[in-house]
PDB file of C-alpha atoms in Angstrom:
ATOM      1  CA  MET I   1      47.419 297.053 130.459  1.00 62.00           C
ATOM      2  CA  ALA I   2      49.959 294.280 130.219  1.00 68.00           C
ATOM      3  CA  ARG I   3      51.412 292.866 133.355  1.00 72.00           C
ATOM      4  CA  GLU I   4      55.194 292.849 133.630  1.00 74.00           C
ATOM      5  CA  TYR I   5      57.115 290.050 135.322  1.00 66.00           C
ATOM      6  CA  PRO I   6      60.495 290.546 136.902  1.00 74.00           C
ATOM      7  CA  PRO I   7      63.379 289.459 134.643  1.00 73.00           C
ATOM      8  CA  LEU I   8      64.769 287.113 137.327  1.00 70.00           C
ATOM      9  CA  LEU I   9      61.502 285.108 137.422  1.00 64.00           C
ATOM     10  CA  ILE I  10      61.497 284.811 133.636  1.00 70.00           C
ATOM     11  CA  ALA I  11      65.127 283.593 133.673  1.00 63.00           C
ATOM     12  CA  VAL I  12      64.335 280.940 136.338  1.00 57.00           C
ATOM     13  CA  ILE I  13      61.281 279.676 134.383  1.00 71.00           C
ATOM     14  CA  ILE I  14      63.363 279.424 131.178  1.00 70.00           C
ATOM     15  CA  CYS I  15      66.122 277.503 133.064  1.00 55.00           C
ATOM     16  CA  VAL I  16      63.595 275.075 134.536  1.00 58.00           C
ATOM     17  CA  LEU I  17      61.998 274.476 131.130  1.00 56.00           C
ATOM     18  CA  MET I  18      65.410 273.950 129.473  1.00 64.00           C
ATOM     19  CA  THR I  19      66.450 271.466 132.214  1.00 65.00           C
ATOM     20  CA  VAL I  20      63.221 269.472 131.815  1.00 58.00           C
ATOM     21  CA  LEU I  21      63.621 269.428 128.013  1.00 51.00           C
ATOM     22  CA  ALA I  22      67.294 268.355 128.243  1.00 58.00           C
ATOM     23  CA  GLY I  23      66.427 265.562 130.712  1.00 60.00           C
ATOM     24  CA  THR I  24      63.589 264.312 128.535  1.00 57.00           C
ATOM     25  CA  TYR I  25      65.826 264.330 125.445  1.00 61.00           C
ATOM     26  CA  ALA I  26      68.552 262.410 127.304  1.00 61.00           C
ATOM     27  CA  LEU I  27      66.082 259.744 128.441  1.00 58.00           C
ATOM     28  CA  LEU I  28      64.585 259.325 124.981  1.00 59.00           C
ATOM     29  CA  ALA I  29      67.971 259.257 123.235  1.00 59.00           C
ATOM     30  CA  SER I  30      69.375 256.573 125.567  1.00 58.00           C
ATOM     31  CA  GLU I  31      66.658 254.030 124.637  1.00 58.00           C
ATOM     32  CA  GLY I  32      68.477 253.129 121.396  1.00 57.00           C
ATOM     33  CA  ALA I  33      71.950 253.118 122.957  1.00 56.00           C
ATOM     34  CA  PRO I  34      73.676 249.843 123.874  1.00 57.00           C
ATOM     35  CA  PRO I  35      73.701 248.980 127.590  1.00 55.00           C
ATOM     36  CA  PRO I  36      76.739 250.089 129.531  1.00 56.00           C
ATOM     37  CA  LYS I  37      79.571 247.556 129.726  1.00 60.00           C
ATOM     38  CA  GLU I  38      80.210 245.819 132.998  1.00 57.00           C
ATOM     39  CA  PRO I  39      83.680 246.362 134.400  1.00 55.00           C
ATOM     40  CA  ALA I  40      86.011 243.423 133.848  1.00 57.00           C
ATOM     41  CA  LEU I  41      86.772 241.349 136.921  1.00 54.00           C
ATOM     42  CA  PRO I  42      90.412 240.729 137.761  1.00 58.00           C
ATOM     43  CA  PRO I  43      91.531 237.243 136.716  1.00 58.00           C
ATOM     44  CA  ALA I  44      91.440 234.558 139.416  1.00 54.00           C
ATOM     45  CA  PRO I  45      94.710 232.865 140.271  1.00 56.00           C
ATOM     46  CA  ALA I  46      95.430 229.750 138.195  1.00 56.00           C
ATOM     47  CA  GLY I  47      94.274 226.553 139.800  1.00 54.00           C
ATOM     48  CA  THR I  48      91.370 228.147 141.686  1.00 51.00           C
ATOM     49  CA  PRO I  49      88.574 225.552 141.956  1.00 55.00           C
ATOM     50  CA  GLY I  50      85.850 226.112 139.377  1.00 55.00           C
ATOM     51  CA  THR I  51      88.032 228.420 137.315  1.00 52.00           C
ATOM     52  CA  PRO I  52      89.284 227.176 133.934  1.00 53.00           C
ATOM     53  CA  VAL I  53      92.966 227.607 133.261  1.00 56.00           C
ATOM     54  CA  ALA I  54      93.737 229.331 129.966  1.00 59.00           C
ATOM     55  CA  THR I  55      96.309 227.412 127.957  1.00 63.00           C
ATOM     56  CA  GLY I  56      95.929 229.199 124.658  1.00 64.00           C
ATOM     57  CA  ALA I  57      94.866 225.946 122.952  1.00 64.00           C
ATOM     58  CA  PRO I  58      91.364 225.851 121.426  1.00 65.00           C
ATOM     59  CA  VAL I  59      88.878 223.688 123.285  1.00 57.00           C
ATOM     60  CA  GLN I  60      87.282 221.012 121.134  1.00 56.00           C
ATOM     61  CA  VAL I  61      83.969 219.564 122.237  1.00 56.00           C
ATOM     62  CA  ALA I  62      83.357 216.096 120.858  1.00 59.00           C
ATOM     63  CA  SER I  63      79.833 215.692 119.557  1.00 76.00           C
ATOM     64  CA  ARG I  64      78.480 212.245 120.187  1.00 88.00           C
ATOM     65  CA  THR I  65      76.828 210.985 117.053  1.00 94.00           C
ATOM     66  CA  PHE I  66      76.564 207.962 114.790  1.00 97.00           C
ATOM     67  CA  SER I  67      76.426 206.980 111.155  1.00 96.00           C
ATOM     68  CA  ILE I  68      74.710 204.055 109.437  1.00 97.00           C
ATOM     69  CA  SER I  69      75.312 201.843 106.449  1.00 97.00           C
ATOM     70  CA  VAL I  70      72.983 199.433 104.668  1.00 97.00           C
ATOM     71  CA  THR I  71      74.209 196.516 102.570  1.00 97.00           C
ATOM     72  CA  PRO I  72      73.438 195.899  99.854  1.00 97.00           C
ATOM     73  CA  SER I  73      72.567 199.446  98.845  1.00 96.00           C
ATOM     74  CA  SER I  74      70.825 198.055  95.752  1.00 97.00           C
ATOM     75  CA  ALA I  75      69.598 194.628  94.719  1.00 97.00           C
ATOM     76  CA  THR I  76      67.721 192.968  91.869  1.00 97.00           C
ATOM     77  CA  ALA I  77      65.123 190.232  92.445  1.00 97.00           C
ATOM     78  CA  ARG I  78      62.205 188.418  90.831  1.00 96.00           C
ATOM     79  CA  PRO I  79      58.680 188.701  92.291  1.00 94.00           C
ATOM     80  CA  GLY I  80      58.484 186.511  95.391  1.00 94.00           C
ATOM     81  CA  ASP I  81      62.268 186.341  95.948  1.00 96.00           C
ATOM     82  CA  THR I  82      63.563 187.237  99.404  1.00 96.00           C
ATOM     83  CA  VAL I  83      66.294 189.852  99.736  1.00 96.00           C
ATOM     84  CA  ARG I  84      68.184 190.372 103.004  1.00 97.00           C
ATOM     85  CA  PHE I  85      69.365 193.872 103.913  1.00 96.00           C
ATOM     86  CA  THR I  86      71.705 194.532 106.851  1.00 97.00           C
ATOM     87  CA  LEU I  87      71.890 197.827 108.739  1.00 97.00           C
ATOM     88  CA  THR I  88      75.067 198.566 110.662  1.00 97.00           C
ATOM     89  CA  VAL I  89      75.344 201.406 113.186  1.00 96.00           C
ATOM     90  CA  HIS I  90      78.722 203.104 113.584  1.00 96.00           C
ATOM     91  CA  PRO I  91      78.833 205.021 116.918  1.00 96.00           C
ATOM     92  CA  GLU I  92      81.263 207.943 117.156  1.00 93.00           C
ATOM     93  CA  ASP I  93      82.834 209.659 120.187  1.00 90.00           C
ATOM     94  CA  GLY I  94      81.192 207.373 122.753  1.00 92.00           C
ATOM     95  CA  PHE I  95      77.648 207.559 121.384  1.00 95.00           C
ATOM     96  CA  ALA I  96      75.491 205.073 123.328  1.00 95.00           C
ATOM     97  CA  ALA I  97      71.810 206.114 122.986  1.00 96.00           C
ATOM     98  CA  PRO I  98      69.139 203.672 121.768  1.00 97.00           C
ATOM     99  CA  ILE I  99      68.386 203.998 118.045  1.00 97.00           C
ATOM    100  CA  GLU I 100      64.940 203.567 116.449  1.00 97.00           C
ATOM    101  CA  VAL I 101      64.937 202.255 112.877  1.00 97.00           C
ATOM    102  CA  ASN I 102      62.178 202.749 110.274  1.00 97.00           C
ATOM    103  CA  VAL I 103      61.932 201.943 106.575  1.00 96.00           C
ATOM    104  CA  THR I 104      59.730 203.794 104.091  1.00 96.00           C
ATOM    105  CA  ALA I 105      59.420 202.437 100.548  1.00 94.00           C
ATOM    106  CA  THR I 106      57.696 203.679  97.392  1.00 93.00           C
ATOM    107  CA  ALA I 107      57.407 202.319  93.847  1.00 91.00           C
ATOM    108  CA  LEU I 108      55.460 202.764  90.629  1.00 87.00           C
ATOM    109  CA  GLY I 109      55.247 206.519  90.977  1.00 87.00           C
ATOM    110  CA  GLY I 110      53.878 206.318  94.517  1.00 86.00           C
ATOM    111  CA  VAL I 111      51.186 203.703  93.759  1.00 84.00           C
ATOM    112  CA  TYR I 112      53.046 201.287  96.044  1.00 85.00           C
ATOM    113  CA  ARG I 113      53.869 202.573  99.535  1.00 90.00           C
ATOM    114  CA  ASP I 114      55.090 200.645 102.544  1.00 90.00           C
ATOM    115  CA  ASN I 115      56.307 201.632 106.033  1.00 94.00           C
ATOM    116  CA  HIS I 116      57.954 199.360 108.582  1.00 92.00           C
ATOM    117  CA  ASP I 117      59.097 200.019 112.136  1.00 95.00           C
ATOM    118  CA  LEU I 118      62.123 197.781 112.595  1.00 94.00           C
ATOM    119  CA  GLY I 119      62.325 198.447 116.326  1.00 95.00           C
ATOM    120  CA  THR I 120      65.007 199.880 118.580  1.00 96.00           C
ATOM    121  CA  ILE I 121      68.593 198.711 118.912  1.00 96.00           C
ATOM    122  CA  SER I 122      70.924 199.501 121.793  1.00 96.00           C
ATOM    123  CA  VAL I 123      74.632 199.320 122.565  1.00 94.00           C
ATOM    124  CA  PRO I 124      76.591 197.325 121.423  1.00 94.00           C
ATOM    125  CA  TYR I 125      74.459 197.876 118.262  1.00 95.00           C
ATOM    126  CA  PRO I 126      74.304 194.434 116.668  1.00 95.00           C
ATOM    127  CA  PRO I 127      73.760 194.409 112.890  1.00 95.00           C
ATOM    128  CA  LEU I 128      70.045 194.590 112.136  1.00 95.00           C
ATOM    129  CA  THR I 129      68.840 192.353 109.310  1.00 94.00           C
ATOM    130  CA  TYR I 130      65.617 192.884 107.433  1.00 92.00           C
ATOM    131  CA  GLU I 131      64.284 190.431 104.888  1.00 92.00           C
ATOM    132  CA  VAL I 132      62.050 191.678 102.108  1.00 91.00           C
ATOM    133  CA  ALA I 133      59.910 189.523  99.865  1.00 91.00           C
ATOM    134  CA  ALA I 134      59.835 191.211  96.450  1.00 90.00           C
ATOM    135  CA  PRO I 135      56.192 192.024  95.698  1.00 86.00           C
ATOM    136  CA  ASP I 136      54.441 190.774  92.587  1.00 88.00           C
ATOM    137  CA  LEU I 137      54.306 193.167  89.669  1.00 89.00           C
ATOM    138  CA  PRO I 138      51.050 194.443  88.208  1.00 87.00           C
ATOM    139  CA  PRO I 139      49.964 193.090  84.801  1.00 89.00           C
ATOM    140  CA  LEU I 140      51.864 194.552  81.827  1.00 90.00           C
ATOM    141  CA  VAL I 141      54.700 195.771  84.107  1.00 90.00           C
ATOM    142  CA  SER I 142      57.944 193.890  83.570  1.00 94.00           C
ATOM    143  CA  THR I 143      60.231 195.933  85.806  1.00 95.00           C
ATOM    144  CA  ALA I 144      59.694 198.137  88.845  1.00 94.00           C
ATOM    145  CA  THR I 145      62.103 199.931  91.138  1.00 95.00           C
ATOM    146  CA  VAL I 146      61.348 200.189  94.854  1.00 94.00           C
ATOM    147  CA  ASP I 147      63.085 203.177  96.440  1.00 95.00           C
ATOM    148  CA  ALA I 148      63.433 202.886 100.203  1.00 96.00           C
ATOM    149  CA  VAL I 149      64.739 205.216 102.885  1.00 97.00           C
ATOM    150  CA  VAL I 150      66.096 203.716 106.081  1.00 97.00           C
ATOM    151  CA  THR I 151      65.840 206.229 108.941  1.00 97.00           C
ATOM    152  CA  ALA I 152      67.756 205.761 112.195  1.00 97.00           C
ATOM    153  CA  THR I 153      66.933 208.138 115.074  1.00 97.00           C
ATOM    154  CA  GLY I 154      68.666 208.320 118.428  1.00 96.00           C
ATOM    155  CA  GLY I 155      70.169 210.774 120.882  1.00 94.00           C
ATOM    156  CA  GLY I 156      68.756 213.746 118.976  1.00 94.00           C
ATOM    157  CA  THR I 157      70.455 212.608 115.759  1.00 95.00           C
ATOM    158  CA  VAL I 158      68.692 211.422 112.588  1.00 97.00           C
ATOM    159  CA  ARG I 159      70.536 209.543 109.862  1.00 97.00           C
ATOM    160  CA  THR I 160      69.109 208.240 106.583  1.00 97.00           C
ATOM    161  CA  GLU I 161      70.356 205.824 103.967  1.00 97.00           C
ATOM    162  CA  ARG I 162      68.785 205.182 100.549  1.00 97.00           C
ATOM    163  CA  VAL I 163      68.275 201.633  99.316  1.00 96.00           C
ATOM    164  CA  GLN I 164      66.953 200.410  95.976  1.00 96.00           C
ATOM    165  CA  LEU I 165      65.326 197.124  94.972  1.00 96.00           C
ATOM    166  CA  VAL I 166      64.761 196.432  91.288  1.00 96.00           C
ATOM    167  CA  ILE I 167      62.073 193.818  90.588  1.00 95.00           C
ATOM    168  CA  ARG I 168      62.147 192.085  87.186  1.00 95.00           C
ATOM    169  CA  ARG I 169      59.902 189.347  85.815  1.00 90.00           C
TER     170      ARG I 169
END
Protein backbone atom coordinates (compact mmCIF):
# COMPACT_ATOMS: atom_id res chain seq x y z
CA MET A 1 0.00 0.00 0.00
CA ALA A 2 1.36 3.38 -0.95
CA ARG A 3 1.70 6.01 1.68
CA GLU A 4 0.01 9.34 1.01
CA TYR A 5 1.50 12.65 2.08
CA PRO A 6 -0.58 15.71 2.78
CA PRO A 7 -0.70 18.15 -0.15
CA LEU A 8 0.54 21.04 2.03
CA LEU A 9 3.77 19.16 2.88
CA ILE A 10 4.37 18.40 -0.80
CA ALA A 11 3.84 22.08 -1.70
CA VAL A 12 6.32 23.22 1.00
CA ILE A 13 8.98 20.71 -0.17
CA ILE A 14 8.56 21.86 -3.80
CA CYS A 15 8.88 25.55 -2.72
CA VAL A 16 12.04 24.82 -0.73
CA LEU A 17 13.58 22.91 -3.65
CA MET A 18 12.68 25.70 -6.12
CA THR A 19 14.19 28.36 -3.80
CA VAL A 20 17.43 26.39 -3.44
CA LEU A 21 17.63 25.86 -7.22
CA ALA A 22 16.93 29.56 -7.94
CA GLY A 23 19.59 30.66 -5.42
CA THR A 24 22.16 28.27 -6.86
CA TYR A 25 21.42 29.46 -10.40
CA ALA A 26 21.75 33.11 -9.34
CA LEU A 27 25.13 32.46 -7.70
CA LEU A 28 26.47 30.55 -10.69
CA ALA A 29 25.18 33.08 -13.23
CA SER A 30 26.74 36.05 -11.40
CA GLU A 31 30.30 34.64 -11.70
CA GLY A 32 30.58 35.85 -15.31
CA ALA A 33 28.91 39.21 -14.67
CA PRO A 34 30.98 42.40 -14.31
CA PRO A 35 31.41 43.68 -10.74
CA PRO A 36 28.90 46.25 -9.59
CA LYS A 37 29.88 49.88 -10.18
CA GLU A 38 30.86 51.98 -7.22
CA PRO A 39 28.71 55.05 -6.72
CA ALA A 40 30.34 58.26 -7.92
CA LEU A 41 31.58 60.57 -5.20
CA PRO A 42 30.44 64.18 -5.31
CA PRO A 43 33.14 66.48 -6.70
CA ALA A 44 35.33 68.25 -4.14
CA PRO A 45 35.31 72.03 -4.18
CA ALA A 46 37.95 73.57 -6.46
CA GLY A 47 41.18 74.40 -4.71
CA THR A 48 40.88 71.62 -2.12
CA PRO A 49 44.41 70.46 -1.23
CA GLY A 50 45.35 67.25 -3.03
CA THR A 51 42.51 67.60 -5.51
CA PRO A 52 43.35 68.44 -9.13
CA VAL A 53 41.39 71.26 -10.69
CA ALA A 54 39.80 70.37 -14.02
CA THR A 55 40.54 72.97 -16.66
CA GLY A 56 39.41 71.06 -19.71
CA ALA A 57 42.93 71.22 -21.19
CA PRO A 58 44.71 67.89 -21.79
CA VAL A 59 47.58 67.17 -19.44
CA GLN A 60 50.86 66.50 -21.20
CA VAL A 61 53.53 64.56 -19.35
CA ALA A 62 57.01 65.28 -20.63
CA SER A 63 59.06 62.13 -21.02
CA ARG A 64 62.67 62.67 -20.18
CA THR A 65 64.81 61.08 -22.83
CA PHE A 66 67.82 61.69 -25.05
CA SER A 67 69.07 61.16 -28.56
CA ILE A 68 72.59 60.60 -29.88
CA SER A 69 74.56 61.42 -32.99
CA VAL A 70 77.90 60.09 -34.20
CA THR A 71 80.14 61.97 -36.62
CA PRO A 72 81.27 60.94 -39.08
CA SER A 73 78.58 58.35 -39.73
CA SER A 74 80.87 56.75 -42.33
CA ALA A 75 84.56 57.01 -43.13
CA THR A 76 87.13 55.47 -45.47
CA ALA A 77 90.67 54.61 -44.34
CA ARG A 78 93.73 52.54 -45.23
CA PRO A 79 94.91 49.72 -42.93
CA GLY A 80 96.68 51.28 -39.94
CA ASP A 81 95.10 54.74 -40.35
CA THR A 82 93.42 56.26 -37.30
CA VAL A 83 89.85 57.51 -37.59
CA ARG A 84 88.26 59.67 -34.88
CA PHE A 85 84.53 59.31 -34.19
CA THR A 86 82.65 61.72 -31.91
CA LEU A 87 79.46 60.83 -30.03
CA THR A 88 77.22 63.68 -28.94
CA VAL A 89 74.34 63.23 -26.49
CA HIS A 90 71.29 65.46 -26.90
CA PRO A 91 69.24 65.47 -23.64
CA GLU A 92 65.54 66.30 -23.93
CA ASP A 93 63.04 67.59 -21.34
CA GLY A 94 65.58 67.81 -18.51
CA PHE A 95 67.12 64.36 -18.95
CA ALA A 96 70.12 64.08 -16.60
CA ALA A 97 70.86 60.37 -15.98
CA PRO A 98 74.33 58.89 -16.57
CA ILE A 99 74.70 57.22 -19.97
CA GLU A 100 76.76 54.07 -20.67
CA VAL A 101 78.24 53.82 -24.16
CA ASN A 102 79.26 50.61 -25.98
CA VAL A 103 80.41 49.89 -29.52
CA THR A 104 79.96 46.58 -31.32
CA ALA A 105 81.62 46.09 -34.72
CA THR A 106 81.55 43.30 -37.31
CA ALA A 107 83.21 42.83 -40.70
CA LEU A 108 83.96 40.20 -43.32
CA GLY A 109 80.67 38.40 -42.82
CA GLY A 110 81.15 38.15 -39.06
CA VAL A 111 84.75 36.84 -39.20
CA TYR A 112 85.87 40.07 -37.52
CA ARG A 113 84.05 41.02 -34.31
CA ASP A 114 84.97 43.65 -31.76
CA ASN A 115 83.24 45.07 -28.65
CA HIS A 116 84.31 48.11 -26.66
CA ASP A 117 82.90 49.63 -23.49
CA LEU A 118 83.51 53.36 -23.87
CA GLY A 119 82.50 54.11 -20.29
CA THR A 120 79.83 56.30 -18.73
CA ILE A 121 79.25 59.99 -19.34
CA SER A 122 77.25 62.32 -17.11
CA VAL A 123 75.70 65.77 -17.29
CA PRO A 124 76.70 68.09 -18.95
CA TYR A 125 77.44 65.26 -21.46
CA PRO A 126 80.72 66.31 -23.06
CA PRO A 127 81.31 64.96 -26.58
CA LEU A 128 82.87 61.51 -26.38
CA THR A 129 85.65 60.82 -28.88
CA TYR A 130 86.77 57.36 -29.88
CA GLU A 131 89.77 56.73 -32.08
CA VAL A 132 89.90 53.59 -34.18
CA ALA A 133 92.97 52.19 -35.88
CA ALA A 134 91.80 50.56 -39.12
CA PRO A 135 92.76 46.88 -38.91
CA ASP A 136 94.93 45.21 -41.52
CA LEU A 137 93.11 43.33 -44.24
CA PRO A 138 93.55 39.60 -44.81
CA PRO A 139 95.54 38.48 -47.87
CA LEU A 140 93.65 38.75 -51.18
CA VAL A 141 91.10 41.18 -49.65
CA SER A 142 91.38 44.69 -51.03
CA THR A 143 88.35 46.26 -49.38
CA ALA A 144 86.35 45.52 -46.24
CA THR A 145 83.48 47.32 -44.57
CA VAL A 146 83.26 47.43 -40.77
CA ASP A 147 79.69 47.94 -39.59
CA ALA A 148 79.46 49.26 -36.04
CA VAL A 149 76.57 49.96 -33.70
CA VAL A 150 77.02 52.56 -30.99
CA THR A 151 74.65 51.87 -28.08
CA ALA A 152 73.92 54.50 -25.43
CA THR A 153 71.92 53.39 -22.36
CA GLY A 154 70.69 55.59 -19.55
CA GLY A 155 67.62 56.35 -17.47
CA GLY A 156 65.77 53.34 -18.88
CA THR A 157 66.31 54.56 -22.45
CA VAL A 158 68.43 52.83 -25.11
CA ARG A 159 69.52 54.63 -28.27
CA THR A 160 71.61 53.22 -31.12
CA GLU A 161 73.43 54.77 -34.04
CA ARG A 162 75.00 52.90 -36.97
CA VAL A 163 78.50 53.78 -38.14
CA GLN A 164 80.47 52.41 -41.08
CA LEU A 165 84.21 52.26 -41.74
CA VAL A 166 85.41 51.22 -45.19
CA ILE A 167 88.99 49.93 -45.27
CA ARG A 168 90.80 49.97 -48.63
CA ARG A 169 94.36 48.96 -49.48
